[in-house]
Amino acid sequence: MNEGYFAAAYFVFWVIFFVYLIFLHWKLLQIEKGGGGP
Amino acid sequence: MKPVAVVWMTAAVLVLTSLWFIHSAPPAQAEAGAMAQKIFYFHVGSAWTAFLAFMIAAGYGMGYLVAEGKPGRAARCYAAIEVGFLFCTFVIVSGPMWAKPVWGVWWRWEPRLTTFLILWATYAVCLLVRATMDRPPVRDRVIAVYSILAAVEIPVVLASVYFWRPEAQFHPPRIELAAAFGLPLRWSMAALTVLFFTLWQLRSGVCLLEDRVR
């Protein structure tokens, strides 16, 4: 049971990290297209 | 190898080794919450990193106000806020995951949790300011002033365990750590700090590019 909380917390950490990297990549693609985005 | 690749590899090695340290560290409690307690290493490390990020943002905010017109400082100020906000979010999310098995509740309106939630909401507003204001000089000035004012909350969060009566507290005023727990904690803090600087550099560059093509 406790392993579940432990695994979930570290999973959330990696989700936040990788979603942010994807967000930054999307920003760079927007810039390449010529728009700064929000 | 490019310097940026070296920085990314350093961050990756530190984070992965910190996970190994955390996994091999003995559980601090023999009873309920033994494994969940290990959330503590990234929870505390992320809180430290968020505070560091917000202090850096306030520093660059001051720097921008002193020498206005330097977009690099404004970019670094905002980038520190945004990346710090990520770590702040992880603290908010991981806290309840640790609290439930150890304290028996997901959340309680005790001083440390409440002040930290206010801190998170304050910086969330800053992200909205960046997303909604169009004119960079005005926007950057607003964010610079905001970063300085918001940083005042950091000592409030840190001192919140002393402000209110002890019966209202869930967080201990001081954490006495045995050597077996000290190394994984310090290693995690170092790893997350390097990860922050890596993401901060990346985001600062993207901020500058955004303003250039705007």
PDB file of C-alpha atoms in Angstrom:
ATOM      1  CA  MET A   1       0.000   0.000   0.000  1.00  0.00           C
ATOM      2  CA  ASN A   2       2.701   2.451   0.994  1.00  0.00           C
ATOM      3  CA  GLU A   3       4.754   1.480  -2.028  1.00  0.00           C
ATOM      4  CA  GLY A   4       1.855   2.825  -4.099  1.00  0.00           C
ATOM      5  CA  TYR A   5       2.122   6.314  -2.592  1.00  0.00           C
ATOM      6  CA  PHE A   6       5.900   6.233  -3.057  1.00  0.00           C
ATOM      7  CA  ALA A   7       5.655   5.132  -6.691  1.00  0.00           C
ATOM      8  CA  ALA A   8       2.844   7.588  -7.443  1.00  0.00           C
ATOM      9  CA  ALA A   9       4.814  10.554  -6.057  1.00  0.00           C
ATOM     10  CA  TYR A  10       7.912   9.801  -8.121  1.00  0.00           C
ATOM     11  CA  PHE A  11       5.762   9.089 -11.179  1.00  0.00           C
ATOM     12  CA  VAL A  12       4.161  12.523 -10.775  1.00  0.00           C
ATOM     13  CA  PHE A  13       7.620  14.099 -10.581  1.00  0.00           C
ATOM     14  CA  TRP A  14       8.647  12.593 -13.925  1.00  0.00           C
ATOM     15  CA  VAL A  15       5.306  13.482 -15.507  1.00  0.00           C
ATOM     16  CA  ILE A  16       5.739  17.151 -14.489  1.00  0.00           C
ATOM     17  CA  PHE A  17       9.334  17.143 -15.760  1.00  0.00           C
ATOM     18  CA  PHE A  18       8.616  15.556 -19.151  1.00  0.00           C
ATOM     19  CA  VAL A  19       5.422  17.525 -19.774  1.00  0.00           C
ATOM     20  CA  TYR A  20       7.436  20.691 -19.163  1.00  0.00           C
ATOM     21  CA  LEU A  21      10.114  19.590 -21.639  1.00  0.00           C
ATOM     22  CA  ILE A  22       7.388  18.896 -24.224  1.00  0.00           C
ATOM     23  CA  PHE A  23       5.916  22.347 -23.491  1.00  0.00           C
ATOM     24  CA  LEU A  24       9.307  24.001 -24.100  1.00  0.00           C
ATOM     25  CA  HIS A  25       9.742  22.008 -27.311  1.00  0.00           C
ATOM     26  CA  TRP A  26       6.297  23.172 -28.448  1.00  0.00           C
ATOM     27  CA  LYS A  27       7.332  26.769 -27.673  1.00  0.00           C
ATOM     28  CA  LEU A  28      10.426  26.365 -29.852  1.00  0.00           C
ATOM     29  CA  LEU A  29       8.312  24.963 -32.691  1.00  0.00           C
ATOM     30  CA  GLN A  30       6.000  28.002 -32.392  1.00  0.00           C
ATOM     31  CA  ILE A  31       9.021  30.300 -32.605  1.00  0.00           C
ATOM     32  CA  GLU A  32      10.309  28.479 -35.692  1.00  0.00           C
ATOM     33  CA  LYS A  33       6.913  29.031 -37.313  1.00  0.00           C
ATOM     34  CA  GLY A  34       7.314  32.741 -36.618  1.00  0.00           C
ATOM     35  CA  GLY A  35       4.911  33.246 -33.717  1.00  0.00           C
ATOM     36  CA  GLY A  36       6.006  33.817 -30.127  1.00  0.00           C
ATOM     37  CA  GLY A  37       2.954  32.150 -28.639  1.00  0.00           C
ATOM     38  CA  PRO A  38       1.547  33.201 -25.267  1.00  0.00           C
TER      39      PRO A  38
ATOM     40  CA  MET B   1      30.770  17.474 -26.383  1.00  0.00           C
ATOM     41  CA  LYS B   2      28.802  20.717 -26.149  1.00  0.00           C
ATOM     42  CA  PRO B   3      28.674  22.395 -22.682  1.00  0.00           C
ATOM     43  CA  VAL B   4      24.881  22.169 -22.639  1.00  0.00           C
ATOM     44  CA  ALA B   5      25.080  18.403 -23.182  1.00  0.00           C
ATOM     45  CA  VAL B   6      27.531  18.110 -20.278  1.00  0.00           C
ATOM     46  CA  VAL B   7      25.128  20.026 -18.009  1.00  0.00           C
ATOM     47  CA  TRP B   8      22.191  17.830 -19.049  1.00  0.00           C
ATOM     48  CA  MET B   9      24.202  14.663 -18.521  1.00  0.00           C
ATOM     49  CA  THR B  10      25.356  15.870 -15.089  1.00  0.00           C
ATOM     50  CA  ALA B  11      21.755  16.580 -14.107  1.00  0.00           C
ATOM     51  CA  ALA B  12      20.619  13.169 -15.375  1.00  0.00           C
ATOM     52  CA  VAL B  13      23.411  11.293 -13.564  1.00  0.00           C
ATOM     53  CA  LEU B  14      22.766  13.170 -10.310  1.00  0.00           C
ATOM     54  CA  VAL B  15      19.004  12.596 -10.425  1.00  0.00           C
ATOM     55  CA  LEU B  16      19.343   8.903 -11.291  1.00  0.00           C
ATOM     56  CA  THR B  17      21.966   8.295  -8.591  1.00  0.00           C
ATOM     57  CA  SER B  18      19.783  10.146  -6.086  1.00  0.00           C
ATOM     58  CA  LEU B  19      16.956   7.710  -6.915  1.00  0.00           C
ATOM     59  CA  TRP B  20      19.369   4.855  -6.202  1.00  0.00           C
ATOM     60  CA  PHE B  21      20.338   6.453  -2.868  1.00  0.00           C
ATOM     61  CA  ILE B  22      16.679   6.911  -1.962  1.00  0.00           C
ATOM     62  CA  HIS B  23      15.834   3.346  -2.858  1.00  0.00           C
ATOM     63  CA  SER B  24      18.733   1.898  -0.872  1.00  0.00           C
ATOM     64  CA  ALA B  25      18.233   4.175   2.173  1.00  0.00           C
ATOM     65  CA  PRO B  26      16.699   2.360   5.161  1.00  0.00           C
ATOM     66  CA  PRO B  27      13.063   3.255   5.943  1.00  0.00           C
ATOM     67  CA  ALA B  28      12.846   5.819   8.738  1.00  0.00           C
ATOM     68  CA  GLN B  29       9.763   4.230  10.261  1.00  0.00           C
ATOM     69  CA  ALA B  30       9.098   0.578  10.902  1.00  0.00           C
ATOM     70  CA  GLU B  31       5.327   1.062  11.097  1.00  0.00           C
ATOM     71  CA  ALA B  32       2.820   2.637   8.695  1.00  0.00           C
ATOM     72  CA  GLY B  33       4.257   4.845   5.993  1.00  0.00           C
ATOM     73  CA  ALA B  34       7.679   3.209   5.863  1.00  0.00           C
ATOM     74  CA  MET B  35       7.985   3.423   2.079  1.00  0.00           C
ATOM     75  CA  ALA B  36       5.885   6.561   1.700  1.00  0.00           C
ATOM     76  CA  GLN B  37       8.360   8.337   3.976  1.00  0.00           C
ATOM     77  CA  LYS B  38      10.878   8.129   1.126  1.00  0.00           C
ATOM     78  CA  ILE B  39       8.798  10.717  -0.734  1.00  0.00           C
ATOM     79  CA  PHE B  40      10.439  13.075   1.752  1.00  0.00           C
ATOM     80  CA  TYR B  41      13.735  13.199  -0.199  1.00  0.00           C
ATOM     81  CA  PHE B  42      12.275  14.730  -3.361  1.00  0.00           C
ATOM     82  CA  HIS B  43       9.571  16.596  -1.414  1.00  0.00           C
ATOM     83  CA  VAL B  44      12.082  18.524   0.710  1.00  0.00           C
ATOM     84  CA  GLY B  45      14.553  18.785  -2.187  1.00  0.00           C
ATOM     85  CA  SER B  46      11.883  20.295  -4.424  1.00  0.00           C
ATOM     86  CA  ALA B  47      10.830  22.764  -1.720  1.00  0.00           C
ATOM     87  CA  TRP B  48      14.460  23.888  -1.338  1.00  0.00           C
ATOM     88  CA  THR B  49      14.817  24.217  -5.120  1.00  0.00           C
ATOM     89  CA  ALA B  50      11.583  26.223  -5.398  1.00  0.00           C
ATOM     90  CA  PHE B  51      12.769  28.638  -2.693  1.00  0.00           C
ATOM     91  CA  LEU B  52      16.142  28.994  -4.419  1.00  0.00           C
ATOM     92  CA  ALA B  53      14.424  29.633  -7.767  1.00  0.00           C
ATOM     93  CA  PHE B  54      12.159  32.305  -6.317  1.00  0.00           C
ATOM     94  CA  MET B  55      15.098  34.030  -4.589  1.00  0.00           C
ATOM     95  CA  ILE B  56      17.032  34.021  -7.877  1.00  0.00           C
ATOM     96  CA  ALA B  57      13.936  35.434  -9.617  1.00  0.00           C
ATOM     97  CA  ALA B  58      13.751  38.240  -7.041  1.00  0.00           C
ATOM     98  CA  GLY B  59      17.471  38.946  -7.571  1.00  0.00           C
ATOM     99  CA  TYR B  60      17.070  39.200 -11.340  1.00  0.00           C
ATOM    100  CA  GLY B  61      13.865  41.197 -10.823  1.00  0.00           C
ATOM    101  CA  MET B  62      15.844  43.747  -8.815  1.00  0.00           C
ATOM    102  CA  GLY B  63      18.599  43.672 -11.432  1.00  0.00           C
ATOM    103  CA  TYR B  64      16.072  44.383 -14.178  1.00  0.00           C
ATOM    104  CA  LEU B  65      14.549  47.318 -12.303  1.00  0.00           C
ATOM    105  CA  VAL B  66      17.993  48.808 -11.627  1.00  0.00           C
ATOM    106  CA  ALA B  67      19.163  48.462 -15.241  1.00  0.00           C
ATOM    107  CA  GLU B  68      15.895  48.552 -17.120  1.00  0.00           C
ATOM    108  CA  GLY B  69      16.033  47.656 -20.762  1.00  0.00           C
ATOM    109  CA  LYS B  70      18.093  44.524 -20.340  1.00  0.00           C
ATOM    110  CA  PRO B  71      15.735  41.822 -21.588  1.00  0.00           C
ATOM    111  CA  GLY B  72      18.165  39.079 -20.535  1.00  0.00           C
ATOM    112  CA  ARG B  73      17.524  39.849 -16.872  1.00  0.00           C
ATOM    113  CA  ALA B  74      13.770  39.908 -17.375  1.00  0.00           C
ATOM    114  CA  ALA B  75      13.954  36.553 -19.170  1.00  0.00           C
ATOM    115  CA  ARG B  76      16.023  35.004 -16.383  1.00  0.00           C
ATOM    116  CA  CYS B  77      13.666  36.437 -13.750  1.00  0.00           C
ATOM    117  CA  TYR B  78      10.580  34.932 -15.386  1.00  0.00           C
ATOM    118  CA  ALA B  79      12.307  31.643 -16.270  1.00  0.00           C
ATOM    119  CA  ALA B  80      13.321  31.160 -12.618  1.00  0.00           C
ATOM    120  CA  ILE B  81       9.712  31.765 -11.545  1.00  0.00           C
ATOM    121  CA  GLU B  82       8.304  29.296 -14.061  1.00  0.00           C
ATOM    122  CA  VAL B  83      10.786  26.493 -13.311  1.00  0.00           C
ATOM    123  CA  GLY B  84      10.514  27.184  -9.558  1.00  0.00           C
ATOM    124  CA  PHE B  85       6.756  26.892  -9.920  1.00  0.00           C
ATOM    125  CA  LEU B  86       7.192  23.362 -11.301  1.00  0.00           C
ATOM    126  CA  PHE B  87       9.098  22.294  -8.206  1.00  0.00           C
ATOM    127  CA  CYS B  88       6.561  24.125  -6.029  1.00  0.00           C
ATOM    128  CA  THR B  89       3.774  22.159  -7.737  1.00  0.00           C
ATOM    129  CA  PHE B  90       5.533  18.882  -7.031  1.00  0.00           C
ATOM    130  CA  VAL B  91       5.785  19.820  -3.340  1.00  0.00           C
ATOM    131  CA  ILE B  92       2.039  20.532  -3.250  1.00  0.00           C
ATOM    132  CA  VAL B  93       1.205  17.230  -4.990  1.00  0.00           C
ATOM    133  CA  SER B  94       3.698  14.964  -3.191  1.00  0.00           C
ATOM    134  CA  GLY B  95       2.876  16.349   0.280  1.00  0.00           C
ATOM    135  CA  PRO B  96      -0.586  14.751   0.473  1.00  0.00           C
ATOM    136  CA  MET B  97       0.812  11.467  -0.916  1.00  0.00           C
ATOM    137  CA  TRP B  98       3.169  11.363   2.028  1.00  0.00           C
ATOM    138  CA  ALA B  99       0.657  12.759   4.536  1.00  0.00           C
ATOM    139  CA  LYS B 100      -2.088  10.196   3.893  1.00  0.00           C
ATOM    140  CA  PRO B 101      -0.188   7.058   5.011  1.00  0.00           C
ATOM    141  CA  VAL B 102       1.815   8.841   7.732  1.00  0.00           C
ATOM    142  CA  TRP B 103      -0.690  11.341   9.198  1.00  0.00           C
ATOM    143  CA  GLY B 104      -3.879   9.608   8.085  1.00  0.00           C
ATOM    144  CA  VAL B 105      -5.199  12.657   6.189  1.00  0.00           C
ATOM    145  CA  TRP B 106      -4.519  14.032   2.709  1.00  0.00           C
ATOM    146  CA  TRP B 107      -4.533  17.647   3.783  1.00  0.00           C
ATOM    147  CA  ARG B 108      -4.895  19.773   6.860  1.00  0.00           C
ATOM    148  CA  TRP B 109      -5.071  23.547   7.089  1.00  0.00           C
ATOM    149  CA  GLU B 110      -2.036  23.766   9.317  1.00  0.00           C
ATOM    150  CA  PRO B 111       0.370  26.751   9.065  1.00  0.00           C
ATOM    151  CA  ARG B 112       3.120  25.264   6.835  1.00  0.00           C
ATOM    152  CA  LEU B 113       0.700  23.744   4.331  1.00  0.00           C
ATOM    153  CA  THR B 114      -1.511  26.816   4.188  1.00  0.00           C
ATOM    154  CA  THR B 115       1.338  29.297   3.727  1.00  0.00           C
ATOM    155  CA  PHE B 116       2.941  27.072   1.085  1.00  0.00           C
ATOM    156  CA  LEU B 117      -0.328  26.838  -0.835  1.00  0.00           C
ATOM    157  CA  ILE B 118      -0.568  30.654  -0.763  1.00  0.00           C
ATOM    158  CA  LEU B 119       3.020  30.806  -2.099  1.00  0.00           C
ATOM    159  CA  TRP B 120       2.097  28.419  -4.947  1.00  0.00           C
ATOM    160  CA  ALA B 121      -1.011  30.460  -5.825  1.00  0.00           C
ATOM    161  CA  THR B 122       0.992  33.711  -5.757  1.00  0.00           C
ATOM    162  CA  TYR B 123       3.465  32.438  -8.337  1.00  0.00           C
ATOM    163  CA  ALA B 124       0.660  30.903 -10.410  1.00  0.00           C
ATOM    164  CA  VAL B 125      -0.680  34.447 -10.819  1.00  0.00           C
ATOM    165  CA  CYS B 126       2.748  35.499 -12.117  1.00  0.00           C
ATOM    166  CA  LEU B 127       2.522  32.891 -14.886  1.00  0.00           C
ATOM    167  CA  LEU B 128      -0.859  34.358 -15.846  1.00  0.00           C
ATOM    168  CA  VAL B 129       0.653  37.850 -15.973  1.00  0.00           C
ATOM    169  CA  ARG B 130       3.266  36.663 -18.480  1.00  0.00           C
ATOM    170  CA  ALA B 131       0.654  34.817 -20.545  1.00  0.00           C
ATOM    171  CA  THR B 132      -1.820  37.691 -20.716  1.00  0.00           C
ATOM    172  CA  MET B 133       0.274  40.879 -20.996  1.00  0.00           C
ATOM    173  CA  ASP B 134       1.449  41.720 -24.502  1.00  0.00           C
ATOM    174  CA  ARG B 135       3.833  44.665 -24.188  1.00  0.00           C
ATOM    175  CA  PRO B 136       7.216  43.281 -23.031  1.00  0.00           C
ATOM    176  CA  PRO B 137       8.624  46.390 -21.254  1.00  0.00           C
ATOM    177  CA  VAL B 138       5.514  46.856 -19.103  1.00  0.00           C
ATOM    178  CA  ARG B 139       5.038  43.103 -18.616  1.00  0.00           C
ATOM    179  CA  ASP B 140       8.678  42.645 -17.590  1.00  0.00           C
ATOM    180  CA  ARG B 141       8.476  45.515 -15.111  1.00  0.00           C
ATOM    181  CA  VAL B 142       5.306  44.074 -13.550  1.00  0.00           C
ATOM    182  CA  ILE B 143       6.886  40.612 -13.251  1.00  0.00           C
ATOM    183  CA  ALA B 144      10.091  42.072 -11.769  1.00  0.00           C
ATOM    184  CA  VAL B 145       8.183  43.971  -9.073  1.00  0.00           C
ATOM    185  CA  TYR B 146       5.937  40.959  -8.488  1.00  0.00           C
ATOM    186  CA  SER B 147       8.916  38.610  -8.071  1.00  0.00           C
ATOM    187  CA  ILE B 148      10.347  40.825  -5.327  1.00  0.00           C
ATOM    188  CA  LEU B 149       7.042  41.196  -3.474  1.00  0.00           C
ATOM    189  CA  ALA B 150       6.225  37.479  -3.759  1.00  0.00           C
ATOM    190  CA  ALA B 151       9.627  36.470  -2.367  1.00  0.00           C
ATOM    191  CA  VAL B 152       8.587  38.032   0.951  1.00  0.00           C
ATOM    192  CA  GLU B 153       6.406  34.957   1.406  1.00  0.00           C
ATOM    193  CA  ILE B 154       9.413  32.611   1.543  1.00  0.00           C
ATOM    194  CA  PRO B 155      10.498  33.559   5.103  1.00  0.00           C
ATOM    195  CA  VAL B 156       6.816  33.435   6.111  1.00  0.00           C
ATOM    196  CA  VAL B 157       6.595  29.799   4.931  1.00  0.00           C
ATOM    197  CA  LEU B 158       9.871  28.922   6.646  1.00  0.00           C
ATOM    198  CA  ALA B 159       8.877  30.579   9.922  1.00  0.00           C
ATOM    199  CA  SER B 160       5.266  29.360   9.854  1.00  0.00           C
ATOM    200  CA  VAL B 161       6.157  26.458  12.166  1.00  0.00           C
ATOM    201  CA  TYR B 162       7.007  29.016  14.875  1.00  0.00           C
ATOM    202  CA  PHE B 163       4.218  31.574  14.295  1.00  0.00           C
ATOM    203  CA  TRP B 164       1.291  29.515  15.517  1.00  0.00           C
ATOM    204  CA  ARG B 165       0.813  27.370  18.609  1.00  0.00           C
ATOM    205  CA  PRO B 166       2.523  23.934  18.514  1.00  0.00           C
ATOM    206  CA  GLU B 167      -0.828  22.046  18.686  1.00  0.00           C
ATOM    207  CA  ALA B 168      -1.747  23.496  15.258  1.00  0.00           C
ATOM    208  CA  GLN B 169       1.430  22.144  13.649  1.00  0.00           C
ATOM    209  CA  PHE B 170       1.947  18.931  11.707  1.00  0.00           C
ATOM    210  CA  HIS B 171       5.405  19.863  10.460  1.00  0.00           C
ATOM    211  CA  PRO B 172       8.257  19.676  12.998  1.00  0.00           C
ATOM    212  CA  PRO B 173      10.229  22.909  13.600  1.00  0.00           C
ATOM    213  CA  ARG B 174      13.504  21.062  13.062  1.00  0.00           C
ATOM    214  CA  ILE B 175      14.350  17.775  11.375  1.00  0.00           C
ATOM    215  CA  GLU B 176      17.016  15.752  13.138  1.00  0.00           C
ATOM    216  CA  LEU B 177      18.364  13.332  10.567  1.00  0.00           C
ATOM    217  CA  ALA B 178      20.525  10.289  11.142  1.00  0.00           C
ATOM    218  CA  ALA B 179      23.527   9.922   8.823  1.00  0.00           C
ATOM    219  CA  ALA B 180      21.758   7.204   6.829  1.00  0.00           C
ATOM    220  CA  PHE B 181      19.079   9.709   5.774  1.00  0.00           C
ATOM    221  CA  GLY B 182      21.288  12.800   5.514  1.00  0.00           C
ATOM    222  CA  LEU B 183      23.265  11.639   2.463  1.00  0.00           C
ATOM    223  CA  PRO B 184      20.249  10.746   0.268  1.00  0.00           C
ATOM    224  CA  LEU B 185      18.583  14.022   1.249  1.00  0.00           C
ATOM    225  CA  ARG B 186      21.624  16.171   0.441  1.00  0.00           C
ATOM    226  CA  TRP B 187      22.239  14.258  -2.767  1.00  0.00           C
ATOM    227  CA  SER B 188      18.622  14.756  -3.843  1.00  0.00           C
ATOM    228  CA  MET B 189      18.829  18.470  -3.035  1.00  0.00           C
ATOM    229  CA  ALA B 190      22.012  18.783  -5.107  1.00  0.00           C
ATOM    230  CA  ALA B 191      20.497  16.797  -7.997  1.00  0.00           C
ATOM    231  CA  LEU B 192      17.312  18.872  -8.075  1.00  0.00           C
ATOM    232  CA  THR B 193      19.331  22.093  -7.844  1.00  0.00           C
ATOM    233  CA  VAL B 194      21.404  21.112 -10.898  1.00  0.00           C
ATOM    234  CA  LEU B 195      18.209  20.071 -12.689  1.00  0.00           C
ATOM    235  CA  PHE B 196      16.736  23.490 -11.891  1.00  0.00           C
ATOM    236  CA  PHE B 197      19.748  25.344 -13.315  1.00  0.00           C
ATOM    237  CA  THR B 198      19.576  23.207 -16.466  1.00  0.00           C
ATOM    238  CA  LEU B 199      15.880  23.912 -17.028  1.00  0.00           C
ATOM    239  CA  TRP B 200      16.360  27.573 -16.081  1.00  0.00           C
ATOM    240  CA  GLN B 201      19.022  28.074 -18.759  1.00  0.00           C
ATOM    241  CA  LEU B 202      16.804  26.405 -21.320  1.00  0.00           C
ATOM    242  CA  ARG B 203      13.711  28.431 -20.403  1.00  0.00           C
ATOM    243  CA  SER B 204      15.654  31.719 -20.304  1.00  0.00           C
ATOM    244  CA  GLY B 205      16.794  31.128 -23.883  1.00  0.00           C
ATOM    245  CA  VAL B 206      13.253  30.319 -25.015  1.00  0.00           C
ATOM    246  CA  CYS B 207      11.927  33.490 -23.311  1.00  0.00           C
ATOM    247  CA  LEU B 208      14.447  35.630 -25.187  1.00  0.00           C
ATOM    248  CA  LEU B 209      13.617  33.966 -28.499  1.00  0.00           C
ATOM    249  CA  GLU B 210       9.889  34.475 -27.875  1.00  0.00           C
ATOM    250  CA  ASP B 211      10.369  38.208 -27.369  1.00  0.00           C
ATOM    251  CA  ARG B 212      12.613  38.479 -30.433  1.00  0.00           C
ATOM    252  CA  VAL B 213      10.008  37.041 -32.809  1.00  0.00           C
ATOM    253  CA  ARG B 214       7.064  38.815 -31.159  1.00  0.00           C
TER     254      ARG B 214
END
